[in-house]
Tab-separated table of C-alpha atoms in Angstrom:
chain	number	residue	atom	x	y	z
A	393	MET	CA	88.153	7.061	98.997
A	394	LEU	CA	89.928	7.167	95.652
A	395	PHE	CA	92.514	9.686	94.475
A	396	GLY	CA	93.164	9.033	90.840
A	397	LYS	CA	93.121	5.242	90.665
A	398	ALA	CA	94.602	4.723	94.125
A	399	ALA	CA	92.610	3.707	97.177
A	400	ILE	CA	93.306	6.158	100.017
A	401	TYR	CA	93.078	5.151	103.664
A	402	THR	CA	93.814	6.999	106.901
A	403	LYS	CA	95.161	5.785	110.198
A	404	ASP	CA	96.786	7.054	113.371
A	405	ALA	CA	100.447	6.132	113.553
A	406	LYS	CA	102.034	5.079	116.845
A	407	SER	CA	105.169	7.036	115.993
A	408	LEU	CA	106.482	8.998	113.038
A	409	LEU	CA	110.246	9.036	113.465
A	410	THR	CA	111.591	5.510	113.025
A	411	LYS	CA	115.083	4.559	114.101
A	412	ALA	CA	117.202	4.378	110.942
A	413	SER	CA	119.008	1.144	110.180
A	414	GLY	CA	120.650	-0.796	107.375
A	415	PHE	CA	121.350	1.157	104.221
A	416	ILE	CA	120.706	4.540	105.841
A	417	ASN	CA	121.991	3.899	109.357
A	418	ALA	CA	124.018	7.122	109.183
A	419	TYR	CA	120.763	8.860	110.152
A	420	ASP	CA	118.976	8.918	113.474
A	421	PHE	CA	115.528	8.507	111.953
A	422	THR	CA	113.544	7.859	108.824
A	423	LEU	CA	110.337	9.809	108.282
A	424	ASN	CA	107.584	8.499	106.017
A	425	PRO	CA	104.468	10.710	105.871
A	426	TYR	CA	102.604	8.042	103.947
A	427	GLN	CA	102.538	4.279	103.732
A	428	GLY	CA	102.442	3.025	100.172
A	429	CYS	CA	103.275	5.013	97.050
A	430	GLN	CA	101.161	5.889	94.016
A	431	TYR	CA	104.174	5.821	91.705
A	432	GLY	CA	104.320	2.039	92.152
A	433	CYS	CA	107.657	1.741	90.339
A	434	SER	CA	108.231	-1.788	89.091
A	435	TYR	CA	111.606	-2.141	90.814
A	436	CYS	CA	110.735	-0.496	94.147
A	437	TYR	CA	112.106	-2.420	97.119
A	438	ALA	CA	109.641	-0.640	99.444
A	439	ALA	CA	106.795	-2.902	98.326
A	440	ALA	CA	108.363	-5.547	100.566
A	441	PHE	CA	107.350	-3.482	103.609
A	442	SER	CA	103.633	-3.451	102.767
A	443	PRO	CA	101.277	-4.374	105.643
A	444	ASN	CA	100.307	-7.699	104.029
A	445	GLN	CA	100.742	-9.829	100.910
A	446	LYS	CA	97.600	-8.474	99.256
A	447	LEU	CA	98.818	-4.886	99.482
A	448	ARG	CA	102.285	-5.940	98.431
A	449	LYS	CA	100.829	-7.301	95.186
A	450	GLU	CA	98.779	-4.105	94.756
A	451	TRP	CA	101.760	-1.799	95.295
A	452	GLY	CA	101.054	1.541	93.631
A	453	ASP	CA	97.276	1.234	93.957
A	454	TRP	CA	96.914	2.300	97.591
A	455	VAL	CA	98.182	4.882	100.077
A	456	ILE	CA	97.715	5.165	103.829
A	457	ILE	CA	97.791	8.708	105.222
A	458	LYS	CA	99.226	8.999	108.724
A	459	GLN	CA	96.599	11.456	109.863
A	460	ASN	CA	98.230	12.319	113.209
A	461	ALA	CA	101.692	12.783	111.683
A	462	VAL	CA	101.995	16.522	112.336
A	463	GLU	CA	101.167	16.212	116.028
A	464	LEU	CA	103.498	13.233	116.421
A	465	LEU	CA	106.412	14.997	114.744
A	466	GLU	CA	106.028	18.031	116.999
A	467	LEU	CA	106.080	15.791	120.094
A	468	GLU	CA	108.959	13.608	118.925
A	469	LEU	CA	111.198	16.485	117.855
A	470	ALA	CA	110.489	18.319	121.138
A	471	ARG	CA	111.465	15.159	123.020
A	472	TRP	CA	114.711	14.913	121.042
A	473	LYS	CA	115.518	18.569	121.738
A	474	ARG	CA	115.065	18.083	125.487
A	475	LYS	CA	117.472	15.138	125.451
A	476	HIS	CA	119.929	16.545	122.879
A	477	PRO	CA	119.679	20.355	123.104
A	478	ASP	CA	122.866	20.946	121.111
A	479	THR	CA	122.596	18.147	118.522
A	480	PRO	CA	120.019	18.264	115.700
A	481	PRO	CA	118.551	14.905	114.685
A	482	ARG	CA	119.508	13.470	111.297
A	483	ILE	CA	116.340	12.619	109.344
A	484	TYR	CA	115.915	10.828	106.016
A	485	MET	CA	112.569	11.545	104.334
A	486	SER	CA	111.478	9.184	102.924
A	487	SER	CA	112.756	5.616	102.932
A	488	VAL	CA	109.678	3.610	101.831
A	489	THR	CA	107.410	6.137	100.145
A	490	ASP	CA	107.656	9.331	98.124
A	491	PRO	CA	106.766	12.378	100.222
A	492	TYR	CA	105.630	14.169	97.045
A	493	GLN	CA	103.462	11.498	95.437
A	494	ALA	CA	100.167	12.634	93.918
A	495	ILE	CA	98.056	12.582	97.100
A	496	GLU	CA	100.381	15.227	98.573
A	497	SER	CA	98.959	17.789	96.138
A	498	LYS	CA	95.662	17.503	98.021
A	499	GLN	CA	96.745	16.440	101.494
A	500	LYS	CA	99.767	18.766	101.948
A	501	LEU	CA	100.991	16.522	104.752
A	502	THR	CA	104.656	16.730	103.755
A	503	ARG	CA	104.360	20.520	103.624
A	504	GLN	CA	102.931	20.603	107.148
A	505	LEU	CA	105.732	18.363	108.415
A	506	LEU	CA	108.347	20.645	106.890
A	507	GLU	CA	106.749	23.584	108.687
A	508	VAL	CA	107.166	21.731	111.983
A	509	MET	CA	110.797	20.994	111.163
A	510	THR	CA	111.624	24.663	110.633
A	511	LYS	CA	111.130	25.104	114.397
A	512	PHE	CA	113.687	22.401	115.251
A	513	GLN	CA	116.173	22.599	112.342
A	514	PRO	CA	117.054	18.921	111.880
A	515	ILE	CA	119.679	17.714	109.419
A	516	LEU	CA	117.276	16.668	106.669
A	517	VAL	CA	117.574	14.732	103.427
A	518	ILE	CA	114.497	14.606	101.177
A	519	GLN	CA	114.330	11.796	98.620
A	520	THR	CA	111.801	12.243	95.801
A	521	ARG	CA	111.222	11.851	92.080
A	522	SER	CA	108.514	14.507	92.024
A	523	PRO	CA	108.727	18.063	90.661
A	524	MET	CA	106.026	18.914	93.221
A	525	ILE	CA	108.813	19.653	95.685
A	526	VAL	CA	109.267	23.101	94.123
A	527	ARG	CA	105.866	24.031	95.606
A	528	ASP	CA	107.525	24.123	99.023
A	529	ILE	CA	110.546	26.298	98.222
A	530	ASP	CA	109.201	28.951	100.595
A	531	ILE	CA	109.432	26.519	103.523
A	532	LEU	CA	112.579	24.737	102.367
A	533	GLN	CA	114.363	28.102	102.412
A	534	LYS	CA	113.909	28.147	106.194
A	535	LEU	CA	115.793	24.857	106.745
A	536	GLN	CA	119.463	25.315	107.593
A	537	TYR	CA	120.672	21.739	106.921
A	538	LEU	CA	119.039	20.350	103.805
A	539	ARG	CA	119.969	17.968	101.007
A	540	ILE	CA	117.503	17.158	98.231
A	541	ASN	CA	117.915	13.911	96.315
A	542	ILE	CA	116.132	13.775	92.963
A	543	SER	CA	115.709	10.216	91.664
A	544	ILE	CA	116.360	9.836	87.912
A	545	PRO	CA	117.209	6.178	87.173
A	546	THR	CA	117.398	6.465	83.368
A	547	GLY	CA	117.991	9.038	80.667
A	548	SER	CA	115.466	7.460	78.253
A	549	GLU	CA	111.761	8.282	78.441
A	550	SER	CA	110.802	4.970	76.843
A	551	VAL	CA	112.671	3.107	79.592
A	552	ARG	CA	111.069	5.257	82.265
A	553	LYS	CA	107.624	4.491	80.856
A	554	ASP	CA	108.365	0.765	81.032
A	555	PHE	CA	109.826	0.634	84.540
A	556	GLU	CA	107.976	3.505	86.250
A	557	PRO	CA	105.014	4.512	84.050
A	558	LYS	CA	103.225	6.509	86.770
A	559	SER	CA	106.200	8.709	87.568
A	560	PRO	CA	107.000	12.229	86.296
A	561	SER	CA	109.001	12.681	83.106
A	562	ILE	CA	112.778	12.943	83.169
A	563	ILE	CA	112.740	16.490	81.838
A	564	ALA	CA	110.268	17.589	84.533
A	565	ARG	CA	112.613	16.271	87.238
A	566	LEU	CA	115.635	17.990	85.722
A	567	GLN	CA	113.702	21.239	85.408
A	568	ALA	CA	112.641	20.963	89.048
A	569	LEU	CA	116.265	20.445	90.075
A	570	GLY	CA	117.281	23.546	88.135
A	571	LYS	CA	114.539	25.624	89.746
A	572	LEU	CA	115.493	24.405	93.215
A	573	GLN	CA	119.137	25.268	92.663
A	574	HIS	CA	118.208	28.722	91.403
A	575	SER	CA	115.795	29.514	94.241
A	576	LEU	CA	117.401	27.553	97.064
A	577	SER	CA	121.143	27.936	96.747
A	578	SER	CA	121.875	27.078	100.390
A	579	ALA	CA	120.768	23.434	100.036
A	580	LYS	CA	122.815	20.501	98.774
A	581	TYR	CA	121.633	18.440	95.799
A	582	SER	CA	122.040	14.916	94.476
A	583	VAL	CA	120.752	13.042	91.459
A	584	THR	CA	120.263	9.430	92.489
A	585	ILE	CA	120.460	7.002	89.561
A	586	THR	CA	119.310	4.200	91.808
A	587	PRO	CA	118.808	1.620	90.562
A	588	LEU	CA	120.714	2.276	87.358
A	589	LEU	CA	118.285	1.418	84.550
A	590	PRO	CA	119.225	1.188	80.869
A	591	THR	CA	119.694	4.411	78.956
A	592	LEU	CA	119.429	3.968	75.196
A	593	PRO	CA	122.705	4.695	73.371
A	594	GLU	CA	121.124	7.550	71.415
A	595	ASP	CA	120.044	9.260	74.669
A	596	LYS	CA	123.150	8.729	76.762
A	597	LYS	CA	125.303	11.690	75.717
A	598	ALA	CA	122.518	14.228	76.244
A	599	PHE	CA	121.590	12.658	79.589
A	600	LEU	CA	125.160	12.826	80.864
A	601	GLN	CA	125.429	16.453	79.802
A	602	LYS	CA	122.231	17.324	81.678
A	603	LEU	CA	123.513	15.570	84.801
A	604	ALA	CA	126.403	18.021	84.917
A	605	ILE	CA	124.169	20.431	86.891
A	606	ALA	CA	124.202	18.052	89.873
A	607	GLU	CA	126.525	18.537	92.820
A	608	ARG	CA	126.483	14.811	93.555
A	609	ILE	CA	125.491	11.819	91.425
A	610	VAL	CA	124.792	8.470	93.071
A	611	ILE	CA	124.536	5.155	91.250
A	612	GLN	CA	123.803	1.590	92.282
A	613	PRO	CA	122.460	-1.577	90.627
A	614	PHE	CA	119.216	-3.381	91.439
A	615	HIS	CA	118.740	-4.827	94.900
A	616	ALA	CA	119.012	-8.609	94.875
A	617	ASN	CA	115.647	-10.289	94.357
A	618	GLN	CA	115.148	-12.125	97.654
A	619	LYS	CA	111.433	-12.950	97.260
A	620	LYS	CA	110.738	-12.308	100.951
A	621	SER	CA	108.500	-9.894	102.782
A	622	LEU	CA	110.156	-7.227	104.933
A	623	VAL	CA	113.386	-7.538	102.941
A	624	ALA	CA	114.475	-4.916	100.415
A	625	SER	CA	114.492	-6.594	97.017
A	626	THR	CA	113.661	-5.913	93.378
A	627	ARG	CA	110.085	-6.804	92.429
A	628	GLU	CA	109.207	-9.475	89.890
A	629	GLU	CA	107.702	-6.824	87.604
A	630	ALA	CA	111.129	-5.299	87.039
A	631	ILE	CA	112.851	-8.661	86.713
A	632	THR	CA	110.384	-9.546	83.941
A	633	LEU	CA	111.050	-6.254	82.159
A	634	GLN	CA	114.753	-7.025	82.006
A	635	SER	CA	114.189	-9.433	79.109
A	636	LYS	CA	113.050	-6.491	76.947
A	637	TYR	CA	116.439	-4.892	77.544
A	638	ALA	CA	118.583	-7.976	77.096
A	639	TRP	CA	121.245	-5.884	75.321
A	640	TRP	CA	121.850	-4.273	78.715
A	641	TYR	CA	121.004	-6.968	81.260
A	642	ASP	CA	122.838	-9.831	79.554
A	643	ASN	CA	125.984	-7.880	80.394
A	644	GLU	CA	124.680	-5.818	83.291
A	645	ALA	CA	127.923	-5.668	85.264
A	646	GLU	CA	129.836	-4.471	82.215
A	647	GLN	CA	127.138	-1.916	81.311
A	648	TYR	CA	127.213	-0.635	84.881
A	649	GLU	CA	130.986	-0.145	84.771
A	650	ILE	CA	130.798	1.601	81.385
A	651	PHE	CA	128.144	4.003	82.660
A	652	LYS	CA	130.122	4.635	85.846
A	653	LYS	CA	133.238	5.450	83.819
A	654	GLU	CA	131.261	7.845	81.640
A	655	LEU	CA	129.927	9.520	84.758
A	656	CYS	CA	133.412	9.853	86.152
A	657	ASP	CA	134.531	11.393	82.858
A	658	LEU	CA	132.035	14.179	83.589
A	659	VAL	CA	134.327	15.346	86.352
A	660	ASN	CA	136.841	16.400	83.706
A	661	PHE	CA	134.294	18.930	82.489
A	662	SER	CA	132.621	19.699	85.834
A	663	PRO	CA	135.223	19.138	88.555
A	664	ASN	CA	132.772	19.982	91.356
A	665	ILE	CA	130.646	16.873	90.710
A	666	ASP	CA	130.936	14.188	93.381
A	667	ILE	CA	130.354	10.666	91.977
A	668	ARG	CA	129.424	8.067	94.596
A	669	GLU	CA	128.104	4.522	94.690
A	670	GLY	CA	125.408	2.935	96.803
A	671	LYS	CA	125.220	3.599	100.533
A	672	ASN	CA	128.167	5.986	100.423
A	673	GLY	CA	126.120	8.409	98.342
A	674	PHE	CA	123.121	8.759	100.622
A	675	GLY	CA	124.625	10.695	103.495
A	676	TYR	CA	123.893	14.355	104.170
A	677	ASP	CA	127.572	15.346	103.859
C-alpha cells in the first residue's frame, strides 16, 4: 500500500531489541519499530543498512512495518527482567529509522511499544526530528528514565529544505521541545545538531538564542563517505549538495570550530547547557 508517496510493507521481525554496538555501544539494545524512513534525509547514514541496493537507492520512498513488534518487545523485556531483575535495560530508539515518521500517525506502533515499556521501565533514549512525539506525552510521563533527543541540524529553513525536504520545519521542532519540557519536566532533553549543516549568517544568532532552551546540545560533522553497504556513511545526495554551500564546505573544519565556539559561548548566558561532541553526547546521562 501507499502512505503519502511511500510504499508501505509489513513483515514479522525475528527480534526487536538488537544488541547495540559501535557509536551507541553504551546501550544494551537499539529498538527500531520500522525499517526505512519516510523523511529520507539526503545525508542519512541509515540508508546503508537497507535490505538491498534497490531500496538503498530509494531511501525515503519505502517503509517496512514490523507487525509483530509489540508482542516481541513484551517477550524480550520479560526475558531481560528474569535474567536481570534489578537492572533495567538501556535502549536507544531509534538508530536507523525515525520512530515518529509519518506512517506512525496511522500505525501508532511506537505508541504501543512505549505502552509496553511502561511496564518494565527501561532506561530509554528517543531520537526523533518529529513534533509528533508530543502526541505521546501521556505515556512518556509514565517512564522513569527518559531522554528525548530532538534532531535539528541547521538553523536555516532554506538549508533544511535542501538537505531534508520531507522533514518538519525547524520552528515546529523547537515548539515541540518547548511543549515537552513544559509538560514532561522529569525527562532529560538534547538537541542533536548531527550532522552540523550550514546555518546562514543571518539566521545564526537567532538559532543560537533558541537553542538556549536545551539542556544538552550535541554536534558532529558528516560521517565519512565510505560508499559501502552496511557501513554508516554520508549519502551521495548530500555530498552533491555541498557544492551549493561552498562558502561553508570549502572551509568545513574551520566553520565547525567557529560554530562550536559560538555554542560554547552560550554557556556564559545559560550555564546549565551541556555542550558535547559526537558519541559522547548520545548517552542517557
